[in-house]
XYZ file of C-alpha atoms in Angstrom:
530
model
C 83.526 82.082 122.730
C 80.287 80.358 123.527
C 76.715 79.672 122.451
C 73.674 80.095 124.711
C 70.988 77.415 124.478
C 67.649 77.951 126.221
C 66.137 74.878 127.863
C 62.412 75.603 128.181
C 61.788 72.500 130.308
C 64.060 73.697 133.104
C 63.667 77.438 132.378
C 67.354 78.124 132.627
C 70.198 79.174 130.377
C 73.057 76.823 129.674
C 76.306 78.139 128.254
C 78.095 75.576 126.091
C 81.721 76.452 125.566
C 82.379 75.410 121.983
C 85.807 76.984 121.668
C 88.107 76.706 124.662
C 91.827 77.374 124.666
C 93.153 74.598 126.862
C 96.288 75.169 128.884
C 99.725 73.686 128.366
C 100.485 74.387 132.015
C 98.090 74.792 134.952
C 99.296 76.689 138.030
C 97.371 76.338 141.299
C 97.406 78.633 144.327
C 95.751 76.884 147.315
C 93.477 78.459 149.877
C 95.147 79.587 153.104
C 92.318 78.961 155.569
C 91.779 82.665 156.282
C 90.817 84.152 152.933
C 88.895 87.367 153.444
C 88.606 89.788 150.520
C 90.753 92.691 151.880
C 93.566 90.252 152.661
C 93.635 88.438 149.304
C 96.551 89.544 147.151
C 97.317 88.362 143.623
C 99.143 84.999 143.460
C 102.480 86.637 142.659
C 104.387 83.390 143.211
C 102.515 81.946 140.221
C 102.478 85.123 138.151
C 106.261 85.392 138.392
C 106.891 81.849 137.104
C 104.141 82.221 134.495
C 105.787 85.255 132.888
C 108.684 83.325 131.259
C 106.273 80.580 130.167
C 104.013 83.074 128.415
C 107.056 84.759 126.890
C 108.131 81.346 125.530
C 104.736 80.793 123.900
C 103.108 78.409 126.377
C 99.417 78.692 127.234
C 99.081 79.058 131.007
C 96.031 78.809 133.266
C 96.226 80.128 136.842
C 93.668 78.716 139.291
C 93.409 80.628 142.566
C 91.364 78.599 145.048
C 90.907 81.697 147.244
C 88.730 83.471 144.661
C 87.329 80.530 142.681
C 84.839 78.531 144.783
C 84.562 76.030 141.925
C 88.299 75.659 141.396
C 87.999 71.872 141.081
C 85.584 72.201 138.161
C 87.906 74.745 136.550
C 90.830 72.352 136.972
C 88.949 69.380 135.505
C 88.155 71.481 132.438
C 91.879 71.819 131.724
C 92.753 68.157 132.258
C 93.298 67.483 128.572
C 95.944 65.694 126.469
C 97.604 69.070 125.827
C 98.469 69.512 129.518
C 102.236 69.228 130.026
C 102.272 69.568 133.811
C 100.696 71.284 136.803
C 102.436 73.537 139.302
C 101.416 74.186 142.919
C 102.833 76.899 145.194
C 102.428 76.541 148.945
C 103.510 77.811 152.322
C 103.531 75.735 155.481
C 100.214 74.856 157.149
C 96.688 74.980 155.767
C 97.811 75.683 152.204
C 99.425 72.253 152.048
C 96.068 70.650 152.863
C 94.339 72.413 149.967
C 97.349 71.756 147.719
C 96.956 68.040 148.388
C 93.261 68.251 147.422
C 94.317 69.642 144.047
C 97.050 67.015 143.662
C 94.565 64.232 144.417
C 92.339 65.475 141.618
C 95.306 65.598 139.235
C 96.301 62.053 140.195
C 92.896 60.811 139.051
C 93.583 61.889 135.453
C 95.553 59.814 132.913
C 96.427 57.234 135.577
C 98.240 59.922 137.553
C 100.763 60.554 134.786
C 100.427 64.347 134.724
C 103.646 65.597 136.373
C 102.944 67.666 139.494
C 105.571 70.268 140.370
C 105.550 71.796 143.854
C 107.264 75.041 144.805
C 107.088 77.840 147.339
C 108.539 78.430 150.814
C 107.741 75.054 152.374
C 108.815 72.724 149.531
C 111.970 74.841 149.126
C 112.758 74.465 152.837
C 112.238 70.669 152.845
C 112.688 69.603 149.213
C 113.707 65.992 149.862
C 110.885 65.272 152.299
C 108.396 66.956 149.956
C 109.621 64.897 147.000
C 108.920 61.686 148.943
C 105.159 62.378 148.852
C 102.983 60.487 146.386
C 101.361 63.836 145.516
C 104.652 65.300 144.265
C 106.755 64.484 141.201
C 109.214 67.386 141.155
C 110.106 70.104 143.668
C 111.186 73.472 142.317
C 113.682 74.702 144.936
C 113.997 78.452 145.503
C 113.133 81.057 142.893
C 111.284 79.352 140.083
C 111.195 81.676 137.084
C 114.068 80.035 135.181
C 113.811 76.626 136.842
C 110.150 76.016 136.068
C 110.549 77.064 132.431
C 113.462 74.617 132.185
C 111.288 71.845 133.680
C 108.418 72.505 131.256
C 110.743 72.542 128.241
C 112.196 69.154 129.212
C 108.787 67.619 129.925
C 107.438 68.847 126.603
C 110.377 67.446 124.657
C 110.414 64.204 126.648
C 114.050 64.638 127.667
C 115.531 63.864 131.078
C 115.329 66.489 133.816
C 118.594 65.252 135.374
C 120.498 68.313 134.157
C 117.953 70.850 135.450
C 119.426 72.911 138.291
C 117.422 73.751 141.396
C 115.073 70.759 141.567
C 114.439 67.671 143.696
C 112.709 64.528 142.412
C 112.412 60.755 142.683
C 114.217 58.461 140.271
C 114.358 54.684 140.574
C 113.361 54.871 144.215
C 116.019 57.474 145.065
C 115.617 61.152 145.931
C 117.820 63.355 143.767
C 118.621 66.984 144.665
C 120.354 68.858 141.846
C 122.775 71.784 142.379
C 121.128 75.103 143.287
C 120.329 77.616 140.591
C 121.699 81.173 140.852
C 119.261 83.932 141.778
C 117.682 85.793 138.889
C 118.719 89.319 137.961
C 115.939 91.635 139.159
C 116.592 93.958 136.202
C 115.693 91.086 133.859
C 112.336 90.415 135.526
C 109.531 90.255 132.971
C 106.372 92.343 133.467
C 103.611 90.751 135.545
C 101.292 88.799 133.179
C 98.137 90.329 134.649
C 96.065 88.899 131.776
C 96.256 85.467 133.463
C 94.073 86.518 136.412
C 90.918 88.512 136.933
C 92.563 91.554 138.516
C 89.191 92.750 139.833
C 89.332 89.908 142.365
C 92.349 91.562 143.991
C 91.393 95.244 143.845
C 89.562 96.273 146.992
C 89.563 98.615 149.986
C 92.517 98.033 152.272
C 92.987 97.504 156.005
C 95.204 100.579 156.256
C 94.661 102.797 153.213
C 91.535 104.552 154.459
C 89.668 106.523 151.827
C 91.314 104.576 149.008
C 88.907 102.092 147.444
C 90.959 100.672 144.552
C 94.063 99.110 146.090
C 96.226 96.350 144.634
C 99.331 94.438 145.675
C 101.456 95.088 142.583
C 104.464 92.937 143.506
C 108.094 93.474 144.521
C 110.753 96.026 143.666
C 113.343 94.006 145.607
C 113.849 90.516 146.987
C 115.554 89.195 150.070
C 116.792 90.575 153.370
C 120.383 90.837 154.675
C 119.339 90.181 158.269
C 119.049 86.806 159.987
C 115.983 86.872 162.249
C 115.648 83.490 163.927
C 111.984 82.886 163.076
C 112.123 83.900 159.396
C 112.748 81.639 156.398
C 113.983 84.474 154.164
C 117.623 84.033 155.204
C 117.580 80.348 154.222
C 115.711 80.855 150.954
C 117.368 84.109 149.814
C 120.809 83.545 151.416
C 120.671 86.926 153.199
C 121.046 88.756 149.891
C 119.026 91.900 149.206
C 118.545 92.329 145.458
C 116.787 95.453 144.221
C 115.392 96.558 140.916
C 116.734 99.918 139.844
C 114.668 102.882 140.960
C 113.747 103.590 137.321
C 112.468 100.059 136.645
C 110.545 100.177 139.944
C 108.901 103.473 138.989
C 107.922 102.083 135.579
C 106.314 99.042 137.243
C 104.355 101.237 139.662
C 103.228 103.742 137.029
C 102.112 100.968 134.670
C 99.948 99.225 137.294
C 98.422 102.417 138.717
C 97.398 103.771 135.309
C 96.352 100.453 133.797
C 94.012 99.541 136.662
C 93.077 103.083 137.733
C 94.356 102.444 141.251
C 93.967 104.840 144.147
C 96.369 102.814 146.279
C 98.917 100.020 146.046
C 101.072 97.740 148.180
C 104.664 96.627 147.581
C 105.534 93.221 149.058
C 109.277 93.881 149.436
C 110.855 92.244 152.489
C 112.990 95.362 153.026
C 111.939 98.295 150.833
C 113.582 101.067 152.859
C 116.980 99.458 153.465
C 118.555 101.571 150.681
C 117.122 104.975 151.510
C 118.660 106.603 148.436
C 116.839 104.188 146.128
C 113.630 104.540 148.149
C 113.866 108.332 147.870
C 114.254 108.078 144.080
C 111.128 105.924 143.859
C 109.165 108.383 146.005
C 110.331 111.282 143.824
C 109.245 109.337 140.736
C 105.758 108.745 142.149
C 105.443 112.474 142.851
C 106.887 113.452 139.453
C 104.416 111.185 137.635
C 101.553 112.798 139.596
C 100.023 109.444 140.479
C 98.185 110.861 143.513
C 97.950 107.496 145.272
C 98.256 106.021 148.752
C 100.655 103.132 149.248
C 102.668 101.084 151.705
C 105.238 98.324 151.810
C 105.376 95.185 153.927
C 108.939 95.505 155.214
C 110.465 98.337 157.270
C 112.935 97.920 160.133
C 112.568 100.317 163.054
C 116.336 100.851 163.310
C 116.588 101.762 159.615
C 113.576 104.070 159.938
C 115.110 105.817 162.947
C 118.195 106.723 160.884
C 116.116 108.548 158.268
C 115.993 112.337 158.352
C 112.726 114.218 158.719
C 113.216 115.461 155.150
C 113.363 111.874 153.845
C 110.282 110.863 155.817
C 108.293 113.874 154.622
C 109.219 112.801 151.080
C 107.752 109.369 151.844
C 104.564 110.983 153.075
C 104.281 113.361 150.095
C 104.552 110.389 147.725
C 101.516 108.811 149.414
C 103.251 106.313 151.708
C 101.182 107.198 154.736
C 101.473 103.694 156.274
C 104.658 101.828 157.223
C 104.691 98.213 158.432
C 107.287 97.497 161.120
C 108.533 94.229 162.588
C 108.517 95.042 166.310
C 108.078 91.343 167.246
C 108.410 91.483 171.058
C 108.226 93.684 174.131
C 111.116 91.788 175.730
C 114.719 92.697 174.938
C 115.789 89.176 175.904
C 113.445 87.627 173.349
C 114.544 90.128 170.687
C 118.127 89.031 171.343
C 117.096 85.361 171.259
C 115.550 85.805 167.810
C 118.579 87.807 166.621
C 116.361 90.714 165.631
C 119.108 93.299 166.000
C 116.887 95.884 167.694
C 115.701 96.669 171.211
C 112.270 97.651 172.511
C 113.337 101.282 172.802
C 113.994 101.358 169.030
C 110.357 100.438 168.423
C 109.093 103.069 170.863
C 111.260 105.742 169.193
C 110.099 104.775 165.689
C 106.466 104.919 166.780
C 106.811 108.432 168.227
C 108.824 109.610 165.224
C 106.206 108.278 162.790
C 103.492 110.103 164.748
C 105.328 113.427 164.502
C 105.722 113.049 160.729
C 102.095 111.976 160.291
C 102.860 108.425 159.160
C 100.742 105.513 160.405
C 102.906 102.710 161.842
C 101.543 99.148 161.683
C 103.447 96.757 163.952
C 103.892 92.979 163.720
C 104.135 91.246 167.116
C 104.875 87.637 168.090
C 104.888 85.367 171.138
C 105.534 81.801 172.230
C 109.246 81.380 171.489
C 111.205 78.601 173.191
C 112.161 79.748 176.734
C 109.770 82.748 176.539
C 107.878 83.141 179.820
C 104.328 84.415 180.189
C 105.758 87.454 181.934
C 107.616 88.208 178.694
C 104.499 87.566 176.617
C 102.677 90.096 178.790
C 105.508 92.551 178.116
C 104.559 92.319 174.434
C 100.905 92.978 175.317
C 102.080 95.992 177.339
C 104.184 97.198 174.405
C 101.118 97.117 172.144
C 99.232 99.262 174.662
C 102.219 101.630 175.004
C 102.485 102.090 171.242
C 98.802 102.970 171.014
C 99.097 105.387 173.943
C 102.147 107.165 172.500
C 100.639 107.331 169.016
C 96.843 106.843 168.708
C 97.304 106.195 164.961
C 99.495 103.146 165.624
C 98.129 99.791 164.473
C 99.070 96.176 165.028
C 97.561 93.207 163.264
C 97.786 90.500 165.900
C 100.127 88.931 168.403
C 100.926 85.874 166.345
C 102.137 82.639 167.966
C 105.597 81.524 166.954
C 105.621 78.881 164.238
C 108.754 76.744 164.044
C 109.697 76.823 160.356
C 112.191 74.339 158.902
C 115.591 75.763 157.907
C 115.238 78.793 160.197
C 117.851 79.586 162.883
C 115.437 78.956 165.779
C 114.208 75.604 164.442
C 116.961 73.593 166.144
C 116.350 75.429 169.431
C 112.668 74.448 169.191
C 113.693 70.805 168.665
C 115.958 71.004 171.716
C 112.904 72.090 173.724
C 110.756 69.155 172.669
C 109.510 69.952 169.170
C 109.022 66.853 167.024
C 108.762 67.897 163.372
C 106.518 65.851 161.069
C 108.293 63.192 159.064
C 106.255 63.635 155.897
C 104.552 66.368 153.874
C 101.023 65.650 155.116
C 102.095 66.231 158.714
C 102.674 69.937 158.095
C 99.077 70.683 157.061
C 97.993 71.988 160.480
C 101.387 73.198 161.659
C 100.580 76.914 161.909
C 99.238 77.704 165.382
C 95.807 79.102 164.514
C 93.920 76.814 166.864
C 94.411 75.376 170.338
C 97.498 73.194 170.552
C 95.861 70.546 172.728
C 98.677 68.002 172.708
C 101.637 70.367 172.460
C 102.821 69.394 168.978
C 103.794 72.960 168.042
C 104.572 74.607 171.385
C 105.741 71.680 173.559
C 107.758 73.955 175.864
C 104.477 75.182 177.409
C 101.977 73.394 179.593
C 98.365 72.822 178.564
C 96.949 75.949 180.259
C 99.671 78.159 178.796
C 99.003 76.846 175.283
C 95.286 77.564 175.694
C 96.081 81.124 176.803
C 98.314 81.676 173.786
C 95.600 80.430 171.414
C 93.010 82.663 173.088
C 95.302 85.694 173.113
C 95.882 85.296 169.381
C 92.148 85.390 168.681
C 91.506 88.226 171.139
C 94.192 90.370 169.516
C 92.632 89.718 166.098
C 89.105 90.475 167.280
C 90.223 93.602 169.137
C 92.409 95.092 166.444
C 92.252 93.346 163.065
C 88.528 92.769 162.526
C 87.612 96.479 162.874
C 90.179 97.228 160.148
C 88.896 94.367 157.999
C 85.480 95.997 158.004
C 87.048 98.663 155.789
C 87.451 95.972 153.166
C 83.774 95.538 152.317
C 83.275 96.902 148.809
C 79.681 97.952 149.474
C 79.778 101.175 151.523
C 76.357 100.555 153.100
C 77.357 97.069 154.263
C 80.703 98.452 155.431
C 79.083 101.090 157.658
C 76.507 98.604 158.956
C 79.115 95.977 159.848
C 81.330 98.551 161.586
C 78.379 99.763 163.649
C 77.291 96.246 164.590
C 80.802 95.120 165.475
C 81.794 98.180 167.521
C 80.601 96.862 170.929
C 82.394 93.553 170.306
C 85.620 95.414 169.484
C 85.317 97.404 172.714
C 84.760 94.184 174.657
C 87.751 92.353 173.200
C 90.000 95.412 173.624
C 89.016 95.434 177.297
C 89.942 91.737 177.590
C 93.223 92.465 175.821
C 94.188 95.363 178.102
C 93.243 93.440 181.252
C 95.043 90.303 180.020
C 91.886 88.217 180.467
C 92.640 85.379 178.075
C 92.591 82.344 180.327
C 88.907 81.453 179.920
C 87.125 82.852 176.851
C 84.147 80.584 176.061
C 82.768 82.916 173.382
C 85.747 82.082 171.171
C 84.199 78.650 170.575
C 81.658 80.339 168.295
C 84.368 82.338 166.512
C 86.421 79.210 165.870
C 83.367 77.394 164.543
C 82.558 80.254 162.140
C 86.141 80.294 160.898
C 85.958 76.569 160.222
C 82.667 76.876 158.322
C 83.532 79.931 156.232
C 87.234 79.449 155.558
C 88.104 75.764 155.976
C 85.128 73.957 154.462
C 82.763 74.216 151.523
C 82.979 76.709 148.668
C 82.777 79.975 150.564
C 84.608 82.986 149.166
C 84.171 85.774 151.697
C 83.967 89.208 150.096
């Protein structure tokens, strides 16, 4: 509700909000440092913990810095006496930097007495170190749906949080870590409280779903992964347990979102959607039975699991609209795959790629480089694998060759320390931990020399510019701008693909401009790139 007053002196309209429903709880999702419209998904980490709060009668405000350029003004508006606490979800790296900006603003209100609760992958991996920060009051460790509701109830009533399971906090100068909380039952998951966000901000063309303009990440039908890949934090956070919703509940979730938002495509963020092929087949049959007529894909598919599927099962996937599958290929070196405990070999990836091509499915591969002991010869084997995949199946895609990031609590973290890695000793030290930029001093990849680290940084950017940016052009909502940008960028894509194929990533001066533009548009100011 509001009243418009016209100021004739300044010839502008001012909207005075006379009736505002202030929040009991504010939840903040920080910027990531690379927030481009087609890559921005709903803040499901916040939506999932908000659902029980809403169900319990609390008023919740979600602030997503990625889509709100004036997030700080929005936050200040909700700094009222009714505010019980604020929650922040963050991964390692740039998100921590923007999370701290929000925490600093919160600390300036009521003498810093508003409790700030941190959660997400990084705080859950290092709860005690996170709790030592002056920007943190409580850490919600692991899945937060039940834990965060418990925290809010205690804060509202003014009772001690000592008995709350699954948290870490400071008390009388000591860090206290309470016993872990059991995982939630996926069948008891509440519906996504979509009313807490502007869903239009997250519906857009997709990198892979060509011809589908209204695509949305609708959440998860399962959590966890039973495997133990050395670079991944899932095993530590989910204890190698794969927990699915029933096929029927999954179908209901999909049907509800597609019809409510008139979607032409959707994405499921399951770590391992296809691990139970029987359940996956039931979901596909349900999508067909409901006549949704949509395109969709899921973020997690193992090549070895895919290779076990029959042609009949894969044609069912395709008929349901799943014309894209994302695979974790990771490396072109069998030695490195063994080092990371991936459980596959390069030949498995090659077979899956050819098989997908025969069925008419588009495979999108994730690739990595820069592991401890990995030589540049082995890195080049991964570059060669990318070229081989494209040659065997012209429809094959890969997003980038991402540099290895040593994540706390992962199996390879200790190996990285043995090879010279010196992890930060406090929360603020992790803000630039992800290897997006040149690692000049070797903080993140100390097992390489200076020239090798520069090559890795350049190769990362070249792979993005050669393969990802052309796909991102599909994400422009305006079709005229989309066609214009694709036409203008085409010669640059050809150039960077040539550099990629020829392995010319030692000296790439033009990347200085690209890095500067990234800093201006994604790391500073109030830019929201759509």
